[in-house]
Amino acid sequence: GWSSLYFITMISKNIVLACIFFVSAADAYLLQPFFHLRGKAPSAAASRLVAPSLPKRRPATLQLQANTELSSDLKYLVIENRVPVNPRTTPCACGSGFMYERCCGRWHSSENPPLDPVELIRARYSAFAYCLPDFLMRTTTRKSPEYNTNQAMWRRELIDFCQSYSFRTNGGEILGVNVEECQFTEKDRAYVQFRARMLGPGSKLVEFWERSVLERSNAKGKKGCWYYVKGTLLEYQGPLM
């Protein structure tokens, strides 16, 4: 599933590291007048004010709403967030047809995961599209084989994965996720089968089918919330990263 694609992506990480370093160092230099090298990341409002004045060089990474920060070693800029600037009028990346604010945006801005397993799958897909590692981490149960106690490393790896793919066509069309089946095998356990689409290397379509295992929490304050446990990749079409 996501984990399979994730490990495939990490194989090529070292090959392109030198190129990433060079390009990102240049970006960091250009952005220094706008962002502090240390301290708290700018607010969403501040980022919206700054974004129009940024150089028009890498639109895929500069159309931000919030959370831009530098890595701890200050070697390259980490763009964390691609949330729509106008969530009320921007269709959600999950492909539901609803505006982001009334779709996955409700869950991305909440401390609690969705109360429906299908909504969790959609929200996690759009979290990859919008590069929201914190949401992906907090909606993954500690029992998951993908859970990493090294939060900083896990977060960086999720960001690398998100930035390795595009979730729209070159013409701007949303690729999205299609949920094909949701089956409740136990009271607090569900299996969701879905098809997800992205653009990989060379803007080539990546399409895969996954069967995810989800669990519902009974913990105080989280009762009824669904969490991702693991995924099984059923079929994959597209280039390898």
mmCIF file of C-alpha atoms in Angstrom, residues 13-206:
data_model
loop_
_atom_site.group_PDB
_atom_site.id
_atom_site.type_symbol
_atom_site.label_atom_id
_atom_site.label_comp_id
_atom_site.label_asym_id
_atom_site.label_seq_id
_atom_site.Cartn_x
_atom_site.Cartn_y
_atom_site.Cartn_z
ATOM 1 C CA LYS A 13 16.331 9.305 -2.466
ATOM 2 C CA ASN A 14 20.123 9.093 -2.377
ATOM 3 C CA ILE A 15 20.384 9.291 -6.163
ATOM 4 C CA VAL A 16 18.764 12.711 -6.333
ATOM 5 C CA LEU A 17 20.030 14.073 -2.999
ATOM 6 C CA ALA A 18 22.770 16.180 -4.565
ATOM 7 C CA CYS A 19 20.316 17.809 -6.988
ATOM 8 C CA ILE A 20 17.808 18.506 -4.226
ATOM 9 C CA PHE A 21 20.535 20.067 -2.106
ATOM 10 C CA PHE A 22 21.621 22.418 -4.890
ATOM 11 C CA VAL A 23 18.142 23.594 -5.891
ATOM 12 C CA SER A 24 16.839 23.866 -2.329
ATOM 13 C CA ALA A 25 19.881 25.815 -1.150
ATOM 14 C CA ALA A 26 19.156 28.372 -3.854
ATOM 15 C CA ASP A 27 15.513 28.532 -2.750
ATOM 16 C CA ALA A 28 16.519 29.016 0.866
ATOM 17 C CA TYR A 29 18.734 31.920 -0.165
ATOM 18 C CA LEU A 30 15.915 33.566 -2.085
ATOM 19 C CA LEU A 31 13.445 33.115 0.764
ATOM 20 C CA GLN A 32 15.677 34.444 3.547
ATOM 21 C CA PRO A 33 14.189 37.966 3.433
ATOM 22 C CA PHE A 34 10.756 36.488 4.189
ATOM 23 C CA PHE A 35 11.360 33.745 6.750
ATOM 24 C CA HIS A 36 13.386 33.491 9.945
ATOM 25 C CA LEU A 37 16.095 30.871 10.111
ATOM 26 C CA ARG A 38 15.073 29.865 13.619
ATOM 27 C CA GLY A 39 11.994 30.025 15.790
ATOM 28 C CA LYS A 40 8.313 29.424 15.142
ATOM 29 C CA ALA A 41 7.094 28.974 11.586
ATOM 30 C CA PRO A 42 5.028 31.867 10.182
ATOM 31 C CA SER A 43 1.280 31.857 10.668
ATOM 32 C CA ALA A 44 -1.165 31.008 7.895
ATOM 33 C CA ALA A 45 -2.075 34.689 7.515
ATOM 34 C CA ALA A 46 1.578 35.701 7.278
ATOM 35 C CA SER A 47 2.290 33.058 4.660
ATOM 36 C CA ARG A 48 -0.657 34.194 2.548
ATOM 37 C CA LEU A 49 0.698 37.740 2.596
ATOM 38 C CA VAL A 50 4.194 36.624 1.665
ATOM 39 C CA ALA A 51 3.293 34.076 -1.032
ATOM 40 C CA PRO A 52 2.309 36.595 -3.772
ATOM 41 C CA SER A 53 5.731 38.268 -3.521
ATOM 42 C CA LEU A 54 7.777 35.071 -3.820
ATOM 43 C CA PRO A 55 9.735 34.382 -7.022
ATOM 44 C CA LYS A 56 7.631 32.543 -9.631
ATOM 45 C CA ARG A 57 10.056 29.645 -9.973
ATOM 46 C CA ARG A 58 8.513 26.519 -8.474
ATOM 47 C CA PRO A 59 4.724 26.995 -8.355
ATOM 48 C CA ALA A 60 4.074 23.435 -7.171
ATOM 49 C CA THR A 61 5.917 24.145 -3.927
ATOM 50 C CA LEU A 62 5.231 27.844 -3.498
ATOM 51 C CA GLN A 63 1.408 27.785 -3.533
ATOM 52 C CA LEU A 64 1.217 27.573 0.246
ATOM 53 C CA GLN A 65 -1.083 28.633 3.011
ATOM 54 C CA ALA A 66 1.016 27.868 6.067
ATOM 55 C CA ASN A 67 3.965 26.268 7.821
ATOM 56 C CA THR A 68 7.209 26.905 6.031
ATOM 57 C CA GLU A 69 10.341 26.124 8.000
ATOM 58 C CA LEU A 70 14.014 25.352 7.615
ATOM 59 C CA SER A 71 15.506 22.003 8.514
ATOM 60 C CA SER A 72 17.498 21.815 11.759
ATOM 61 C CA ASP A 73 20.803 21.748 9.899
ATOM 62 C CA LEU A 74 19.708 24.712 7.731
ATOM 63 C CA LYS A 75 20.860 22.908 4.600
ATOM 64 C CA TYR A 76 17.603 23.066 2.718
ATOM 65 C CA LEU A 77 14.123 24.490 2.938
ATOM 66 C CA VAL A 78 11.282 22.164 3.907
ATOM 67 C CA ILE A 79 7.937 23.103 2.404
ATOM 68 C CA GLU A 80 5.417 21.351 4.609
ATOM 69 C CA ASN A 81 2.024 22.553 3.592
ATOM 70 C CA ARG A 82 0.156 22.952 0.313
ATOM 71 C CA VAL A 83 -3.298 23.594 1.771
ATOM 72 C CA PRO A 84 -5.512 25.743 -0.509
ATOM 73 C CA VAL A 85 -5.306 29.457 0.125
ATOM 74 C CA ASN A 86 -9.085 29.687 -0.419
ATOM 75 C CA PRO A 87 -10.502 26.530 1.216
ATOM 76 C CA ARG A 88 -14.119 27.682 0.794
ATOM 77 C CA THR A 89 -13.869 27.840 -2.982
ATOM 78 C CA THR A 90 -11.222 25.195 -3.767
ATOM 79 C CA PRO A 91 -12.357 21.617 -4.533
ATOM 80 C CA CYS A 92 -10.823 19.063 -2.175
ATOM 81 C CA ALA A 93 -7.878 17.018 -3.472
ATOM 82 C CA CYS A 94 -9.623 13.769 -2.510
ATOM 83 C CA GLY A 95 -11.874 14.161 -5.548
ATOM 84 C CA SER A 96 -15.208 14.193 -3.714
ATOM 85 C CA GLY A 97 -16.370 17.306 -5.549
ATOM 86 C CA PHE A 98 -16.907 19.202 -2.299
ATOM 87 C CA MET A 99 -14.966 22.289 -1.331
ATOM 88 C CA TYR A 100 -11.936 21.614 0.880
ATOM 89 C CA GLU A 101 -13.291 23.475 3.928
ATOM 90 C CA ARG A 102 -16.417 21.288 4.049
ATOM 91 C CA CYS A 103 -14.620 18.089 3.066
ATOM 92 C CA CYS A 104 -11.232 16.878 4.331
ATOM 93 C CA GLY A 105 -10.373 20.306 5.699
ATOM 94 C CA ARG A 106 -12.699 19.635 8.654
ATOM 95 C CA TRP A 107 -10.494 16.754 9.739
ATOM 96 C CA HIS A 108 -7.133 18.249 8.855
ATOM 97 C CA SER A 109 -7.830 21.117 11.245
ATOM 98 C CA SER A 110 -9.179 18.858 14.003
ATOM 99 C CA GLU A 111 -7.214 17.078 16.704
ATOM 100 C CA ASN A 112 -9.431 14.009 16.299
ATOM 101 C CA PRO A 113 -9.494 11.657 13.300
ATOM 102 C CA PRO A 114 -12.696 11.150 11.259
ATOM 103 C CA LEU A 115 -15.660 9.252 12.683
ATOM 104 C CA ASP A 116 -16.126 7.283 9.466
ATOM 105 C CA PRO A 117 -13.577 4.896 7.877
ATOM 106 C CA VAL A 118 -14.236 6.091 4.323
ATOM 107 C CA GLU A 119 -13.713 9.705 5.378
ATOM 108 C CA LEU A 120 -10.418 8.672 6.988
ATOM 109 C CA ILE A 121 -9.157 7.198 3.701
ATOM 110 C CA ARG A 122 -10.162 10.332 1.810
ATOM 111 C CA ALA A 123 -8.615 12.615 4.420
ATOM 112 C CA ARG A 124 -5.356 10.672 4.406
ATOM 113 C CA TYR A 125 -5.129 10.778 0.600
ATOM 114 C CA SER A 126 -5.677 14.545 0.570
ATOM 115 C CA ALA A 127 -3.170 14.886 3.431
ATOM 116 C CA PHE A 128 -0.557 13.362 1.113
ATOM 117 C CA ALA A 129 -1.667 15.765 -1.619
ATOM 118 C CA TYR A 130 -1.454 18.785 0.697
ATOM 119 C CA CYS A 131 1.733 17.573 2.392
ATOM 120 C CA LEU A 132 0.333 17.323 5.935
ATOM 121 C CA PRO A 133 2.626 14.862 7.721
ATOM 122 C CA ASP A 134 1.269 15.653 11.185
ATOM 123 C CA PHE A 135 -2.223 14.528 10.194
ATOM 124 C CA LEU A 136 -0.882 11.298 8.704
ATOM 125 C CA MET A 137 1.103 10.603 11.857
ATOM 126 C CA ARG A 138 -1.700 11.274 14.315
ATOM 127 C CA THR A 139 -4.186 9.147 12.362
ATOM 128 C CA THR A 140 -1.846 6.133 12.373
ATOM 129 C CA THR A 141 -2.296 3.793 15.323
ATOM 130 C CA ARG A 142 0.742 2.885 17.399
ATOM 131 C CA LYS A 143 0.091 -0.754 16.489
ATOM 132 C CA SER A 144 0.758 0.011 12.832
ATOM 133 C CA PRO A 145 3.951 -1.392 11.261
ATOM 134 C CA GLU A 146 4.343 2.050 9.678
ATOM 135 C CA TYR A 147 4.394 3.830 13.045
ATOM 136 C CA ASN A 148 7.819 5.270 13.826
ATOM 137 C CA THR A 149 8.829 6.329 17.336
ATOM 138 C CA ASN A 150 11.415 8.632 15.782
ATOM 139 C CA GLN A 151 8.857 11.318 14.994
ATOM 140 C CA ALA A 152 11.302 13.731 13.350
ATOM 141 C CA MET A 153 12.589 11.079 10.938
ATOM 142 C CA TRP A 154 9.082 9.828 10.167
ATOM 143 C CA ARG A 155 7.881 13.356 9.505
ATOM 144 C CA ARG A 156 10.784 14.099 7.154
ATOM 145 C CA GLU A 157 10.233 10.847 5.248
ATOM 146 C CA LEU A 158 6.529 11.631 4.798
ATOM 147 C CA ILE A 159 7.392 15.094 3.480
ATOM 148 C CA ASP A 160 9.877 13.571 1.027
ATOM 149 C CA PHE A 161 7.191 11.157 -0.180
ATOM 150 C CA CYS A 162 4.575 13.898 -0.591
ATOM 151 C CA GLN A 163 6.959 16.059 -2.596
ATOM 152 C CA SER A 164 7.880 13.154 -4.871
ATOM 153 C CA TYR A 165 4.398 13.074 -6.407
ATOM 154 C CA SER A 166 1.828 15.442 -7.861
ATOM 155 C CA PHE A 167 -1.861 14.882 -7.154
ATOM 156 C CA ARG A 168 -3.188 16.849 -10.117
ATOM 157 C CA THR A 169 -2.696 16.471 -13.843
ATOM 158 C CA ASN A 170 -0.523 18.975 -15.658
ATOM 159 C CA GLY A 171 -3.785 20.641 -16.677
ATOM 160 C CA GLY A 172 -4.862 21.040 -13.057
ATOM 161 C CA GLU A 173 -7.414 18.222 -12.931
ATOM 162 C CA ILE A 174 -7.743 16.521 -9.542
ATOM 163 C CA LEU A 175 -6.702 12.862 -9.676
ATOM 164 C CA GLY A 176 -8.229 11.835 -6.355
ATOM 165 C CA VAL A 177 -9.095 8.576 -4.616
ATOM 166 C CA ASN A 178 -12.052 6.284 -5.313
ATOM 167 C CA VAL A 179 -13.342 4.099 -2.474
ATOM 168 C CA GLU A 180 -14.605 0.841 -3.950
ATOM 169 C CA GLU A 181 -15.560 -1.136 -0.841
ATOM 170 C CA CYS A 182 -15.933 -0.705 2.912
ATOM 171 C CA GLN A 183 -16.460 -3.837 4.976
ATOM 172 C CA PHE A 184 -16.963 -4.045 8.735
ATOM 173 C CA THR A 185 -15.615 -7.386 9.924
ATOM 174 C CA GLU A 186 -15.864 -6.541 13.610
ATOM 175 C CA LYS A 187 -17.480 -3.807 15.676
ATOM 176 C CA ASP A 188 -14.343 -1.656 15.714
ATOM 177 C CA ARG A 189 -12.496 -2.923 12.645
ATOM 178 C CA ALA A 190 -13.034 -2.157 8.970
ATOM 179 C CA TYR A 191 -11.422 -2.949 5.637
ATOM 180 C CA VAL A 192 -11.508 -0.273 2.952
ATOM 181 C CA GLN A 193 -10.498 -1.004 -0.619
ATOM 182 C CA PHE A 194 -9.690 1.984 -2.803
ATOM 183 C CA ARG A 195 -7.972 3.161 -5.956
ATOM 184 C CA ALA A 196 -5.626 6.145 -5.716
ATOM 185 C CA ARG A 197 -4.004 8.113 -8.527
ATOM 186 C CA MET A 198 -0.969 10.414 -8.610
ATOM 187 C CA LEU A 199 1.615 11.678 -11.078
ATOM 188 C CA GLY A 200 5.070 10.179 -10.718
ATOM 189 C CA PRO A 201 8.383 10.764 -12.516
ATOM 190 C CA GLY A 202 8.065 12.502 -15.852
ATOM 191 C CA SER A 203 4.420 13.349 -15.052
ATOM 192 C CA LYS A 204 3.474 9.723 -15.681
ATOM 193 C CA LEU A 205 0.313 8.403 -14.079
ATOM 194 C CA VAL A 206 0.678 6.217 -10.994
#
